[in-house]
CSV table of N, CA, C and O in Angstrom, one decimal:
chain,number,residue,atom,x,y,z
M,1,UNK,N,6.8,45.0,-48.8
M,1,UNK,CA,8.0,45.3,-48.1
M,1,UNK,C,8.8,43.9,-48.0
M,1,UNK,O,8.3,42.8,-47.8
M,2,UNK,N,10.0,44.2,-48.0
M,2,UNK,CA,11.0,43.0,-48.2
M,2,UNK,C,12.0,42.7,-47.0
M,2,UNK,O,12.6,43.7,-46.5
M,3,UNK,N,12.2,41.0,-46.4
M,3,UNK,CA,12.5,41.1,-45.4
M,3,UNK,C,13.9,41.7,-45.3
M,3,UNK,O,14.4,41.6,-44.2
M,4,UNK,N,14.4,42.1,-45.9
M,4,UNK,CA,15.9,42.8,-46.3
M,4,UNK,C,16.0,44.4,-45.7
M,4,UNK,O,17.0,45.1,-45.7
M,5,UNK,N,14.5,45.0,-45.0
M,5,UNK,CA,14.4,46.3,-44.4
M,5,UNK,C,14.3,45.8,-43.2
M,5,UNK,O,14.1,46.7,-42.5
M,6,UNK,N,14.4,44.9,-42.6
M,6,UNK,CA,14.0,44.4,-41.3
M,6,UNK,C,15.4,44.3,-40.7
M,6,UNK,O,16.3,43.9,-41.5
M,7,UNK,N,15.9,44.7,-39.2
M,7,UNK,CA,17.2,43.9,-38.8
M,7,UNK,C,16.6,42.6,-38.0
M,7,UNK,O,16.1,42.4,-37.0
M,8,UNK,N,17.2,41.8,-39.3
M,8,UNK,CA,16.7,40.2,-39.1
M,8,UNK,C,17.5,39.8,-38.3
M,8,UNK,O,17.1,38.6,-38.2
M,9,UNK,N,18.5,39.8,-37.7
M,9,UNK,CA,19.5,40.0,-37.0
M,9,UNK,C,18.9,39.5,-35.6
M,9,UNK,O,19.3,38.6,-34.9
M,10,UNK,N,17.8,40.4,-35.3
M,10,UNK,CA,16.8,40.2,-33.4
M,10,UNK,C,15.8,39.6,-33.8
M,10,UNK,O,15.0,39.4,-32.9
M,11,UNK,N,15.4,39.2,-35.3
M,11,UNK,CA,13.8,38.7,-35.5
M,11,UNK,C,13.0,39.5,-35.7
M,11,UNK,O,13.3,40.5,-35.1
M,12,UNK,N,11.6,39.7,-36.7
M,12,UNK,CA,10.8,40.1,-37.2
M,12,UNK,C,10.5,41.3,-35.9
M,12,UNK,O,10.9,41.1,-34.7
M,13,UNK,N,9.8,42.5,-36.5
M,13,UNK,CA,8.9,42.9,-35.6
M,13,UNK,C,7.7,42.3,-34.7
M,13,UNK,O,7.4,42.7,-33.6
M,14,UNK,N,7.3,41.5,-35.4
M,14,UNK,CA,6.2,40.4,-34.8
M,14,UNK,C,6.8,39.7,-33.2
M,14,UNK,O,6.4,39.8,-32.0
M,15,UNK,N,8.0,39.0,-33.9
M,15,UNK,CA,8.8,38.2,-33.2
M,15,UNK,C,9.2,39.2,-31.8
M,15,UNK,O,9.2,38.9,-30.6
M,16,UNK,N,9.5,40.4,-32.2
M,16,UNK,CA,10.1,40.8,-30.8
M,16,UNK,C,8.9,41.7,-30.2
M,16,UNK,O,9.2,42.2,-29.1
M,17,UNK,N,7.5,42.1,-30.7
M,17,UNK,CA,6.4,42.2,-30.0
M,17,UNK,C,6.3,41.1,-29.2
M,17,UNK,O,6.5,41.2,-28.0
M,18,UNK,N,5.8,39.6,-29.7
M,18,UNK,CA,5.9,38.5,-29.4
M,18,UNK,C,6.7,38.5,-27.8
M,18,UNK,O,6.2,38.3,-26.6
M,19,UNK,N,7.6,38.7,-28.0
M,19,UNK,CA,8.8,38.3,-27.1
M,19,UNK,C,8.5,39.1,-25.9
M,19,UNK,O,8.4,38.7,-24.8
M,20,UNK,N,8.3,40.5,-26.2
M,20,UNK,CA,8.3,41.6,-25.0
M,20,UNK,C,7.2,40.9,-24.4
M,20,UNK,O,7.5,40.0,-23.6
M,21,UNK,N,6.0,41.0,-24.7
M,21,UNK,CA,4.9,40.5,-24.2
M,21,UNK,C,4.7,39.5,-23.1
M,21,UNK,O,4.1,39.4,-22.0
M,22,UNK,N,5.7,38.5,-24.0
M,22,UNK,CA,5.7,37.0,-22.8
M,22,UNK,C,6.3,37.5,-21.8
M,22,UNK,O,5.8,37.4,-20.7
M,23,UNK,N,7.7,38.4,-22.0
M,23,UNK,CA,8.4,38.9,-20.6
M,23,UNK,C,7.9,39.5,-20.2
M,23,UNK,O,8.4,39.5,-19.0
M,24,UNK,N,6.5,40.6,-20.2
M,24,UNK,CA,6.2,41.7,-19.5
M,24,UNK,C,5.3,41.1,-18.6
M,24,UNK,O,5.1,41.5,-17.5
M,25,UNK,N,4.6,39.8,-19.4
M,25,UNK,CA,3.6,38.6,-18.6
M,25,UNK,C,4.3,37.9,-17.4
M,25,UNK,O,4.1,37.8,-16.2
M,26,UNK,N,5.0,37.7,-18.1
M,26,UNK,CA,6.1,36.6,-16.9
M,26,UNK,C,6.6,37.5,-15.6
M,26,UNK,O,6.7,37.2,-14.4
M,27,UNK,N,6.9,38.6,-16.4
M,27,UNK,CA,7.3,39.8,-15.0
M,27,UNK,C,6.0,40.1,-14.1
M,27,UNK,O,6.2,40.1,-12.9
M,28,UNK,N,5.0,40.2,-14.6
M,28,UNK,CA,4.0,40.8,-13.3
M,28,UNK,C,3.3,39.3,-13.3
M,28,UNK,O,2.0,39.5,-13.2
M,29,UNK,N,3.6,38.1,-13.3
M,29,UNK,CA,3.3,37.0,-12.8
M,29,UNK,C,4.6,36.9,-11.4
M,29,UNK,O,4.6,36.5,-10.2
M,30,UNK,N,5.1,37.2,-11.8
M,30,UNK,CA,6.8,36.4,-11.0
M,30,UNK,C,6.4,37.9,-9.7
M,30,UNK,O,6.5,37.6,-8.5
M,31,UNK,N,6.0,39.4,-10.2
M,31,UNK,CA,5.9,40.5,-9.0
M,31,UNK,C,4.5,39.9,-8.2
M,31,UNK,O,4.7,39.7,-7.0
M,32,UNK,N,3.4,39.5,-8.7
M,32,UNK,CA,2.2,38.7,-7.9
M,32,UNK,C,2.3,37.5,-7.0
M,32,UNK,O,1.6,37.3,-5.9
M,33,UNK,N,3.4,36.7,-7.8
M,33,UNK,CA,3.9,35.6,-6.4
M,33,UNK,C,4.6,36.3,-5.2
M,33,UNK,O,4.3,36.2,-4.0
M,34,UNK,N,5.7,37.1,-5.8
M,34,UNK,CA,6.4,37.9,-4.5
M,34,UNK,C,5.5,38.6,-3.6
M,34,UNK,O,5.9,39.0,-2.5
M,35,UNK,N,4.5,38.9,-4.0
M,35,UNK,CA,3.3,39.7,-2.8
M,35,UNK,C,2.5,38.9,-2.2
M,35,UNK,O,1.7,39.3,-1.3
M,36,UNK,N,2.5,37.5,-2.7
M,36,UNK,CA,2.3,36.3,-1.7
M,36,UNK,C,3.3,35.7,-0.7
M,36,UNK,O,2.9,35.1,0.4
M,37,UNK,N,4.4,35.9,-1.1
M,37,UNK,CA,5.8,35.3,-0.4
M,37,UNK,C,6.1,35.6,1.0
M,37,UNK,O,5.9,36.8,1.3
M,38,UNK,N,6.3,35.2,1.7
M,38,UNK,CA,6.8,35.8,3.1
M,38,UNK,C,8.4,35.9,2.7
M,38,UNK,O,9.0,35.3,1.8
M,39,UNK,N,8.9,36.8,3.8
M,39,UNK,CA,10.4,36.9,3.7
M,39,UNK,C,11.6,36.3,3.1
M,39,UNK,O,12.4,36.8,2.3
M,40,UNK,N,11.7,34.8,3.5
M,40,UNK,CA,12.6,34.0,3.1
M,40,UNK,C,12.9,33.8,1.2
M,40,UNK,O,13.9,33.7,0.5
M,41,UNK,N,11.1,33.8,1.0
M,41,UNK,CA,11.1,33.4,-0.1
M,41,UNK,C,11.2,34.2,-1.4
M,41,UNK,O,11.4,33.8,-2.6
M,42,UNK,N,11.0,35.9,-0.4
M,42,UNK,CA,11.2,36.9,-1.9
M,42,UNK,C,12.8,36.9,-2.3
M,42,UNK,O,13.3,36.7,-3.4
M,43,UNK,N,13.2,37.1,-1.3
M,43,UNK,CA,14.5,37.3,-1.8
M,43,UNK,C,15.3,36.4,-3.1
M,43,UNK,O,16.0,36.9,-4.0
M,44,UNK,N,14.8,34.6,-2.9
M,44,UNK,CA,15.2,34.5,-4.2
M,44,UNK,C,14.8,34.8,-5.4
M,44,UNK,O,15.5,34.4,-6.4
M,45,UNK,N,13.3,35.6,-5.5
M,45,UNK,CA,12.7,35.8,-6.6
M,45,UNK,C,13.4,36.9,-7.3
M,45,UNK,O,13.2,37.2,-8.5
M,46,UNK,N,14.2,37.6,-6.4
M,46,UNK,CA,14.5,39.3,-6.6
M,46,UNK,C,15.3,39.0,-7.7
M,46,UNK,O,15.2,39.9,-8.5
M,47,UNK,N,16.3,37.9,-8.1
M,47,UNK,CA,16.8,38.2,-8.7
M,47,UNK,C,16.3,38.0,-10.6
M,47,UNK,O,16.5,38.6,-11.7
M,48,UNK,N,15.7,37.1,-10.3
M,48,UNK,CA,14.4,36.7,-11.8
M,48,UNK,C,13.9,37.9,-11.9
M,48,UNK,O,14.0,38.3,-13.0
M,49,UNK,N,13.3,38.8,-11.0
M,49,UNK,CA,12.5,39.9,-11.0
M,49,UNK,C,13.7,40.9,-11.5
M,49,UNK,O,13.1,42.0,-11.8
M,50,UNK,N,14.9,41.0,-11.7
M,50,UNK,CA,15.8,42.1,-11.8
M,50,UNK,C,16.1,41.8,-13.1
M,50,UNK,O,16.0,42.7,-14.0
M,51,UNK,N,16.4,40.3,-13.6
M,51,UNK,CA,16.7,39.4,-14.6
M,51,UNK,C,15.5,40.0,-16.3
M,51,UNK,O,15.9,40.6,-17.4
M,52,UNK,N,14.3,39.4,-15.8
M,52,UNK,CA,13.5,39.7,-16.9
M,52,UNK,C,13.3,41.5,-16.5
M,52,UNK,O,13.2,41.9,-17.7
M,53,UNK,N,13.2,42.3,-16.0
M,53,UNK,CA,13.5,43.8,-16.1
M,53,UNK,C,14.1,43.8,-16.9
M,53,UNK,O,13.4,43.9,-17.9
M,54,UNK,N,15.1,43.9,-17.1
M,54,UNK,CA,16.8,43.8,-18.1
M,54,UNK,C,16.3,43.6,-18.9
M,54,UNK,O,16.4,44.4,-19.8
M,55,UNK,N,15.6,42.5,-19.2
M,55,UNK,CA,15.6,41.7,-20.4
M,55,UNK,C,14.3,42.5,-21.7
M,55,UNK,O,14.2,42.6,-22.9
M,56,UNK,N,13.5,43.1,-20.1
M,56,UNK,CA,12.7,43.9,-21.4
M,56,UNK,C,12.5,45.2,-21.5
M,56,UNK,O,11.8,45.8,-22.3
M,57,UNK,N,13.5,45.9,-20.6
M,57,UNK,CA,14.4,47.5,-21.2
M,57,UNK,C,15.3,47.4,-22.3
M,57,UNK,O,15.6,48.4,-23.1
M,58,UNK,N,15.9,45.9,-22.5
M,58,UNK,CA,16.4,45.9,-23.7
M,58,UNK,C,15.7,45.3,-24.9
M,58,UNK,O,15.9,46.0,-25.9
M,59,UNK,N,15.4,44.9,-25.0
M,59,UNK,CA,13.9,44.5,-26.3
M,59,UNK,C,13.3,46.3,-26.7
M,59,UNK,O,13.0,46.8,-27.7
M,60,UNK,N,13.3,46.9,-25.4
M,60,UNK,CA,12.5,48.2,-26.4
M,60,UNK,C,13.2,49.1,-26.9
M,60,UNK,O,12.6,50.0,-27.4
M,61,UNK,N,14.8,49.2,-26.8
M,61,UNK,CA,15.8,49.7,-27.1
M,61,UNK,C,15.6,49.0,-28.9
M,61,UNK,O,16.0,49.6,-29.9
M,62,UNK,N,15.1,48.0,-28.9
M,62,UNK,CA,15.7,47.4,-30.6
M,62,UNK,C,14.4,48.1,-31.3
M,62,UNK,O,14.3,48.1,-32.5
């Protein structure tokens, strides 16, 4: 198979497995701190936690 069937465009399949993974890691790292957090401090996490969401509803869209 030739990389010319691929949309090389987002990167290999490898590459955006790759990718999802790290974000889905980083997301229930980043939800595990917030269930340590007391008040003050979730709120700034909320938005990283909304951030990489996004980030990997659209990765599975490609």
């Amino acid at each position: 198979m030739t990389l010319a069937k691929y949309n090389t465009k987002n990167g290999s399949p490898n590459d955006r497995r790759k990718k999802k993974r790290a974000l889905d890691k980083e997301f229930r790292e980043l939800l595990n701190m917030e269930s340590m957090m007391d008040s003050d401090l979730r709120s700034a996490y909320h938005d990283n936690l909304f951030f990489l969401n996004e980030q990997i509803r659209g990765n599975e869209s490609l």
